[in-house]
Short mmCIF file of C-alpha atoms in Angstrom, two decimals:
data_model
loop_
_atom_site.label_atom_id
_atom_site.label_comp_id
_atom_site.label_asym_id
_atom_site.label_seq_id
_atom_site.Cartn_x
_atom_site.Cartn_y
_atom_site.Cartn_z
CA UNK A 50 129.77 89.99 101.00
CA UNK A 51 129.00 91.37 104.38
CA UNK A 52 125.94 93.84 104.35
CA UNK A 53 126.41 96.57 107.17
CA UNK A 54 123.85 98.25 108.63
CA UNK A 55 124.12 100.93 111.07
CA UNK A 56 121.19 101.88 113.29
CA UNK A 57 121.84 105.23 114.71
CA UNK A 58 120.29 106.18 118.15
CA UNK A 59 120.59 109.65 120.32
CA UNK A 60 119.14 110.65 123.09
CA UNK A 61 114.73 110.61 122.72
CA UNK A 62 115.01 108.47 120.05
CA UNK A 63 111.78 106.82 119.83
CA UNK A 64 112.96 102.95 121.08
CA UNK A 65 110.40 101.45 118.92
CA UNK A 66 112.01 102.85 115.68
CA UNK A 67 114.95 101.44 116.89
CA UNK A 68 114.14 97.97 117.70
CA UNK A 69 111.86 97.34 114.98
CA UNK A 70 114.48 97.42 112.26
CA UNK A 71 117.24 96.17 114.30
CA UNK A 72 114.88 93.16 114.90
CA UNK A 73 114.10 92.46 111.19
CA UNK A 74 117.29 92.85 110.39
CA UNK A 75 119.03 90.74 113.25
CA UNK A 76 116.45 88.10 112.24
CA UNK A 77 117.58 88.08 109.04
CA UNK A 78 121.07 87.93 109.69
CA UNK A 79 120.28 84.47 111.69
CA UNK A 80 119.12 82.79 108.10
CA UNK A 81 121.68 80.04 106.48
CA UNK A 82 124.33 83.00 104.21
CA UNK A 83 122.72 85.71 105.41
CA UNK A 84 125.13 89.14 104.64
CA UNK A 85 124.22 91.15 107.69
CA UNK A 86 125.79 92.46 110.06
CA UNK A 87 123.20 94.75 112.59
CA UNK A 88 124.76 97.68 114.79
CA UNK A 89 123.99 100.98 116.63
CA UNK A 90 126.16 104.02 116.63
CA UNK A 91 125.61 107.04 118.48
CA UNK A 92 127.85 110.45 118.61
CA UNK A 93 130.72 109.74 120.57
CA UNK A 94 129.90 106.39 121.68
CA UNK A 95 127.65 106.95 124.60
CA UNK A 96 124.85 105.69 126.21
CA UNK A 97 121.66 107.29 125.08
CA UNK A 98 118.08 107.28 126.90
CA UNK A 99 115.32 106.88 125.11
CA UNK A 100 112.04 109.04 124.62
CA UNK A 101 110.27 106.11 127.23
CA UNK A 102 113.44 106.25 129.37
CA UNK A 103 114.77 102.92 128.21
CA UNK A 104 119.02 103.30 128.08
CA UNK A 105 121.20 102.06 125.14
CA UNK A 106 124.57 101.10 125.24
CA UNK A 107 125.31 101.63 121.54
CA UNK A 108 127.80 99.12 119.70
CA UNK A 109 130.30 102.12 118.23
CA UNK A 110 130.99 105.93 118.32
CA UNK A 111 129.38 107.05 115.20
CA UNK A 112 132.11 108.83 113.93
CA UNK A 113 134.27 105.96 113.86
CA UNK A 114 131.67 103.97 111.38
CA UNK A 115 133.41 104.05 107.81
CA UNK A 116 131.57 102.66 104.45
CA UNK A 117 128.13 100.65 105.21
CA UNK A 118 125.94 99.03 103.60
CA UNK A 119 122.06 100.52 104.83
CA UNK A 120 122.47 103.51 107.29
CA UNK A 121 118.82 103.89 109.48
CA UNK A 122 117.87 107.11 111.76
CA UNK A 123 114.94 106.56 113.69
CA UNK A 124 112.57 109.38 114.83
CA UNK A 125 111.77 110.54 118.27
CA UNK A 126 111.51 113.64 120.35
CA UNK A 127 115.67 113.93 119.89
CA UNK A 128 114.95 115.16 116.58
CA UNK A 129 112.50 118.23 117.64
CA UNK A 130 116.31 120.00 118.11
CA UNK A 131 118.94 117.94 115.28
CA UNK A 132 122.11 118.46 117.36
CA UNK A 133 124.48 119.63 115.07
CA UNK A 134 127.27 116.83 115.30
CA UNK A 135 124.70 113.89 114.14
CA UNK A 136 122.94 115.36 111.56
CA UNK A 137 127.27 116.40 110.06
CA UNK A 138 128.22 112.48 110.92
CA UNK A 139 124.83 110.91 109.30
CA UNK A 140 125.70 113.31 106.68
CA UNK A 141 128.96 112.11 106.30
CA UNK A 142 128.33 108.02 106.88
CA UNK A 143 125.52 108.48 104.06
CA UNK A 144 128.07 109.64 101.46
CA UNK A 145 129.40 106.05 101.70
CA UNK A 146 126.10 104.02 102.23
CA UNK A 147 124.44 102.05 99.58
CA UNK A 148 121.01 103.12 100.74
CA UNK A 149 120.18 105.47 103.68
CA UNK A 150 117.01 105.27 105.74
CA UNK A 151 114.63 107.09 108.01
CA UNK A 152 111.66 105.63 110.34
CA UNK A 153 109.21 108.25 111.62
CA UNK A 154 110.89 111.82 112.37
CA UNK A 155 113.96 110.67 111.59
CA UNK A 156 113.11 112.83 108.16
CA UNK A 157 114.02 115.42 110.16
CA UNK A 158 117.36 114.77 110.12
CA UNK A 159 117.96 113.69 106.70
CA UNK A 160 116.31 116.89 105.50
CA UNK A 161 118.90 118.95 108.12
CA UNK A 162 121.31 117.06 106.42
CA UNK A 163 120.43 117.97 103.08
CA UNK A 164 119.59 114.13 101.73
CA UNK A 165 116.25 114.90 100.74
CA UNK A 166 116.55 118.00 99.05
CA UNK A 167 114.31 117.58 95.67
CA UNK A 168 112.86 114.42 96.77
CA UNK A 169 110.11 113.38 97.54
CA UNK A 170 109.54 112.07 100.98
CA UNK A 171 107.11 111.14 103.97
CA UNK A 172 107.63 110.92 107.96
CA UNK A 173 104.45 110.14 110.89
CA UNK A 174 101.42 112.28 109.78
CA UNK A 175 101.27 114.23 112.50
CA UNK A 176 104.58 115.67 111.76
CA UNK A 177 104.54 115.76 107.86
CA UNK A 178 102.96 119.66 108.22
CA UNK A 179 106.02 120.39 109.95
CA UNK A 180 109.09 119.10 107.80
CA UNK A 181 107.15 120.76 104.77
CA UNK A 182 106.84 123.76 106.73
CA UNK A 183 110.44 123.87 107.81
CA UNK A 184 112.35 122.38 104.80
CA UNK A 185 110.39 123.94 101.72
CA UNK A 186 112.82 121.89 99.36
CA UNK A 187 111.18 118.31 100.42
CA UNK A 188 108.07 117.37 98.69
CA UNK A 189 106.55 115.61 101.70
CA UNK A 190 103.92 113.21 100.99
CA UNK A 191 101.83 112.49 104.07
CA UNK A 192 99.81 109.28 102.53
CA UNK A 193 102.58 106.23 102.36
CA UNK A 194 103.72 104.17 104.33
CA UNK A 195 107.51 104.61 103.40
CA UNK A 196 108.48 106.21 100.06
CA UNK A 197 111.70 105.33 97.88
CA UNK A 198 113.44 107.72 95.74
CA UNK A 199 116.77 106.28 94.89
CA UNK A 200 119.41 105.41 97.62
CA UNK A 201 117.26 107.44 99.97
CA UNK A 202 114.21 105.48 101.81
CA UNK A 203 111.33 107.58 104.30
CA UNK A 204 108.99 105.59 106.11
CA UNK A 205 105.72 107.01 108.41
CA UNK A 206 105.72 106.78 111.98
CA UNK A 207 106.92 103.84 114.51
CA UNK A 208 105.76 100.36 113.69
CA UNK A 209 106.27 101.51 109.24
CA UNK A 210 109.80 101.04 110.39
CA UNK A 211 109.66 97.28 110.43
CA UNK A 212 107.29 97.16 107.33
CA UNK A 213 110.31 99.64 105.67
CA UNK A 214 113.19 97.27 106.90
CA UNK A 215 110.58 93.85 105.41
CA UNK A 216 111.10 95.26 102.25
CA UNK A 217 114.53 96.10 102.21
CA UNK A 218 115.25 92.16 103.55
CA UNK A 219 112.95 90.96 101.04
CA UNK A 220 114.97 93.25 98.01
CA UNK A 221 118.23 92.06 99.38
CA UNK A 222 118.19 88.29 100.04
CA UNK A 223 114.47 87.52 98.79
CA UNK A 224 110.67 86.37 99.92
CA UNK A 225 111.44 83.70 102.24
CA UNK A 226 114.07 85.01 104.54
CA UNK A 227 111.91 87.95 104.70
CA UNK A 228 108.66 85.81 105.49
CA UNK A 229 110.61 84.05 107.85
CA UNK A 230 111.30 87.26 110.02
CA UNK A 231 108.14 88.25 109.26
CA UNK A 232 106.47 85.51 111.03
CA UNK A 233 108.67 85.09 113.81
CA UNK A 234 107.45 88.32 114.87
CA UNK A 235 104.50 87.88 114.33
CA UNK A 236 103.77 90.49 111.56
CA UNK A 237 102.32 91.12 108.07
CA UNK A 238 105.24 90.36 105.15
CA UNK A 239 104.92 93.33 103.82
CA UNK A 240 102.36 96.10 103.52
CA UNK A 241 102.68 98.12 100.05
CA UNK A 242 104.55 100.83 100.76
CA UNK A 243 102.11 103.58 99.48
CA UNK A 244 99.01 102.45 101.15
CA UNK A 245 98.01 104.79 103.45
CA UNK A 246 99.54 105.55 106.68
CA UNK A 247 96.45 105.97 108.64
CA UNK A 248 92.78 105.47 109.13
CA UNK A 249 90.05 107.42 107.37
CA UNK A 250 88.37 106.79 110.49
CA UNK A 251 91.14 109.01 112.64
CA UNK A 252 90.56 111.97 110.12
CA UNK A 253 86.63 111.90 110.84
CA UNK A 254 87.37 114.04 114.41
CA UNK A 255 89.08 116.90 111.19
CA UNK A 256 86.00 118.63 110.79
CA UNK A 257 85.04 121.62 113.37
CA UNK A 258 81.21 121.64 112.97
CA UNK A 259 78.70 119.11 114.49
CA UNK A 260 76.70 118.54 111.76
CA UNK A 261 80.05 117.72 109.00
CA UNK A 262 81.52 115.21 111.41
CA UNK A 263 78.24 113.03 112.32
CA UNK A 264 77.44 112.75 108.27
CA UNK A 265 81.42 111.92 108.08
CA UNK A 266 80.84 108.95 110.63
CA UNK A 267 77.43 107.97 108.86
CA UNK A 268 79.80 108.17 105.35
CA UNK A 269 81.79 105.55 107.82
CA UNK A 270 79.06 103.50 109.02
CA UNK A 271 77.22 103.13 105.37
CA UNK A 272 80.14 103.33 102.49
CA UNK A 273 77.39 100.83 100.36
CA UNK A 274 74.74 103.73 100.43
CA UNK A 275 74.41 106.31 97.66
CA UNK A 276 77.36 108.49 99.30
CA UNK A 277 76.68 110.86 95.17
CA UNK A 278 77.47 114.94 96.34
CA UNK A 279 73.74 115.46 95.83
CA UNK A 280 72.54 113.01 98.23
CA UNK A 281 75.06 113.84 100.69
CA UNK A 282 74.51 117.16 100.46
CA UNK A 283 70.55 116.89 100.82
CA UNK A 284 71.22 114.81 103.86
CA UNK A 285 73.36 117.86 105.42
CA UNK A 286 70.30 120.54 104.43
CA UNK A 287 72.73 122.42 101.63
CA UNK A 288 72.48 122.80 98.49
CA UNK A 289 75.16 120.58 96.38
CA UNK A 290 77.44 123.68 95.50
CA UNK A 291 77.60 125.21 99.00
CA UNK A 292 78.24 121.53 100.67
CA UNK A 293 80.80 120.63 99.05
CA UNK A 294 82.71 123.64 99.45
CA UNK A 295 81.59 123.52 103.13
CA UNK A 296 82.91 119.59 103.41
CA UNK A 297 85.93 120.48 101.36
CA UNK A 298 87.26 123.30 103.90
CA UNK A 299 85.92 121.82 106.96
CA UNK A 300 87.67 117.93 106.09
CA UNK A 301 90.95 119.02 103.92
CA UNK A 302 89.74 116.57 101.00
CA UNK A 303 86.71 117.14 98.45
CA UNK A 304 83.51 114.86 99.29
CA UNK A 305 84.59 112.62 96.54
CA UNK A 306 88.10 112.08 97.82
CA UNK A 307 86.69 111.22 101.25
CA UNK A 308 84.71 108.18 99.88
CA UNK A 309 86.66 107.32 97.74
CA UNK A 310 88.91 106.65 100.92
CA UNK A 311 86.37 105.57 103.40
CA UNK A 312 85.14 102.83 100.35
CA UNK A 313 88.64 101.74 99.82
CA UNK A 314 89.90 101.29 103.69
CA UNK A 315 86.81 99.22 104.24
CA UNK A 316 87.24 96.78 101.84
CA UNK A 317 91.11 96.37 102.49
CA UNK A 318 89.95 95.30 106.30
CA UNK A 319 86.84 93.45 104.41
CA UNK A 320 89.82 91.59 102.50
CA UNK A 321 91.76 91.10 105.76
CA UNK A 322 89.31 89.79 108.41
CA UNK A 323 86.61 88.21 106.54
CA UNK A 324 85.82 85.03 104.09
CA UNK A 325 83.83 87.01 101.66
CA UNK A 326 84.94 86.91 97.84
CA UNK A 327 85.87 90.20 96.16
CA UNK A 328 82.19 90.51 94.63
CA UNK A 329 80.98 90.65 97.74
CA UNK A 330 83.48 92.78 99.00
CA UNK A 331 82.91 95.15 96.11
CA UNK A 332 79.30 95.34 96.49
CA UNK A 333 79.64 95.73 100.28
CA UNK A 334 81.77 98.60 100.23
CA UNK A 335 79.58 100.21 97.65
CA UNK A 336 82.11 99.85 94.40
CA UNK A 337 79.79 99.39 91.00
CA UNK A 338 81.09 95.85 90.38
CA UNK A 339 84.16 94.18 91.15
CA UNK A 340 85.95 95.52 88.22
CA UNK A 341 85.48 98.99 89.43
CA UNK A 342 86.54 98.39 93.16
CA UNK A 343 89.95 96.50 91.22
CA UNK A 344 90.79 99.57 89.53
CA UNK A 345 90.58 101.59 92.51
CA UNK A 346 93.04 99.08 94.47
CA UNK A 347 95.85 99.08 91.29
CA UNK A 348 95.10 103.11 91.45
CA UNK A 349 95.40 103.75 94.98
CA UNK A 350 97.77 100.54 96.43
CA UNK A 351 99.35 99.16 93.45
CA UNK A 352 97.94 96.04 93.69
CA UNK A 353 94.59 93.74 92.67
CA UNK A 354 92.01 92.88 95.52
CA UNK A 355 93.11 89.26 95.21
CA UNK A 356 96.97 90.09 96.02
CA UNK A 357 96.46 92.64 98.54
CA UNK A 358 94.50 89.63 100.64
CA UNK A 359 97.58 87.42 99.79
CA UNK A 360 99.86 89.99 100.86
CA UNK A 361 98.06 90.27 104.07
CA UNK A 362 97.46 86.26 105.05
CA UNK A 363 100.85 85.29 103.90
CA UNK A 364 102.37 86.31 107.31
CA UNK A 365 99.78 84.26 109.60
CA UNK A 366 99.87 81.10 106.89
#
């Protein structure tokens, strides 16, 4: 059975949400009974420039693609306007697609389209203030990396696309093609799907006043310390109450939360770059014992310390 998928592309679509699926996918199409079959459609059949200024010359006019197997729409600044005839043909093409896709603001589209009314769904960070603000019906989730919710698939911005079209591979024809693709291009298998989408370290620059964002980066610099809402707030001159309504406003996230994030991210790149064993890990990034710091990864990421470093080496084995 031959497993179509249709990239679509339109003028500033982001190339890198295009190529980074089609590339998985391609790869994948290359391996000994593979199903797939990897093309682009645009409206009308045309060439499209990119958001960098690269040109495609897309395989087929969009509206002449009938039933398919995965449907993709990548983001870009094309979908700051959704022109009228792609989001009616994606909407149309979908109808008939086993699954449907979107990498980055490519949301944008499906929510035009009405495919992710009710559900919830994620797109790049930067923009997930906007699709909540302009389609009230999504429940946008700004955290994951991609999101699932039936026959409907969101992933964050740019380079989630290829993690987004890993998983799919890996679902459809198993681990080792997958792996395969994954390390001829030299990438991770597969990052979990809900870990987070972007540093704790980017949100430090969040907070307006001086004094907030320095004890952020010291939060940063020192996640083993006592990082307790009293001592953080006796290092910031308030009084526990008033700090952490202060921290809360000024950072988006209670004090707590924050840590608990900052703790967490380090000893994910603790598990990925260094030798140390999870004990040390744990105690490093200030979790209680090992136990504690385990919890926090089936919580947050789904998944034990000792499988999210798996996850993360099997790529580069």
């Amino acid at each position: 059975m031959v497993r179509e998928v249709v990239i679509v592309v339109f003028d500033g679509v982001q190339s890198l949400d295009v190529s980074g699926p089609l590339e998985v996918f391609w790869g994948a199409s290359r391996a000994p009974g593979s199903p797939y079959r990897v093309r682009t459609a645009s409206v009308g059949g045309g060439v499209v420039t990119t958001s960098s200024g690269l040109g495609l010359v897309p395989s087929v006019a969009l509206e002449e693609v009938g039933q398919v197997d995965t449907l993709v729409v990548p983001g870009g600044e094309g979908t700051r306007a959704v022109d009228g005839a792609l989001v009616a043909a994606v909407r149309r093409v979908s109808r008939g697609a086993r699954r449907t896709a979107s990498v980055c603001t490519g949301a944008f589209v499906l929510a035009e389209a009405g495919l992710l009314d009710g559900l919830r769904a994620t797109t790049h960070w930067a923009h997930c203030g906007a699709l909540a603000r302009r389609y009230p019906r999504v429940v946008v989730d700004p955290v994951p990396i991609f999101v699932r919710q039936g026959p409907v698939v969101t992933s964050a911005g740019v380079s989630a696309g290829i993690d987004l079209a890993l998983a799919l591979v890996e679902e459809d024809v198993g681990q080792r093609v997958a792996l395969a693709v994954a390390r001829h291009l030299v990438v991770f298998l597969r990052r979990p799907g809900n870990q987070a989408q972007f540093s704790t370290h980017l949100a430090v620059q969040t907070a307006q006043r001086p004094a907030v964002r320095e004890l952020q980066h010291w939060i940063v610099a020192h996640p083993a310390q006592d990082l307790s809402v009293g001592s953080l707030a006796e290092r910031a001159g308030l009084s526990p109450r008033q700090f952490a309504r202060v921290f809360t406003r000024e950072v988006g996230v209670t004090p707590g939360r924050f840590v608990d994030r900052v703790r967490l991210e380090t000893a994910c790149r603790l598990l990925e770059e260094s030798q140390a064993g999870v004990v040390a890990v744990a105690r490093r990034c200030g979790y209680g014992s090992d136990e504690v710091m385990r919890r926090a990864f089936v919580r947050t990421l789904g998944c034990a310390p000792s499988e999210y470093r798996e996850r993360f080496r099997g790529a580069g084995g």
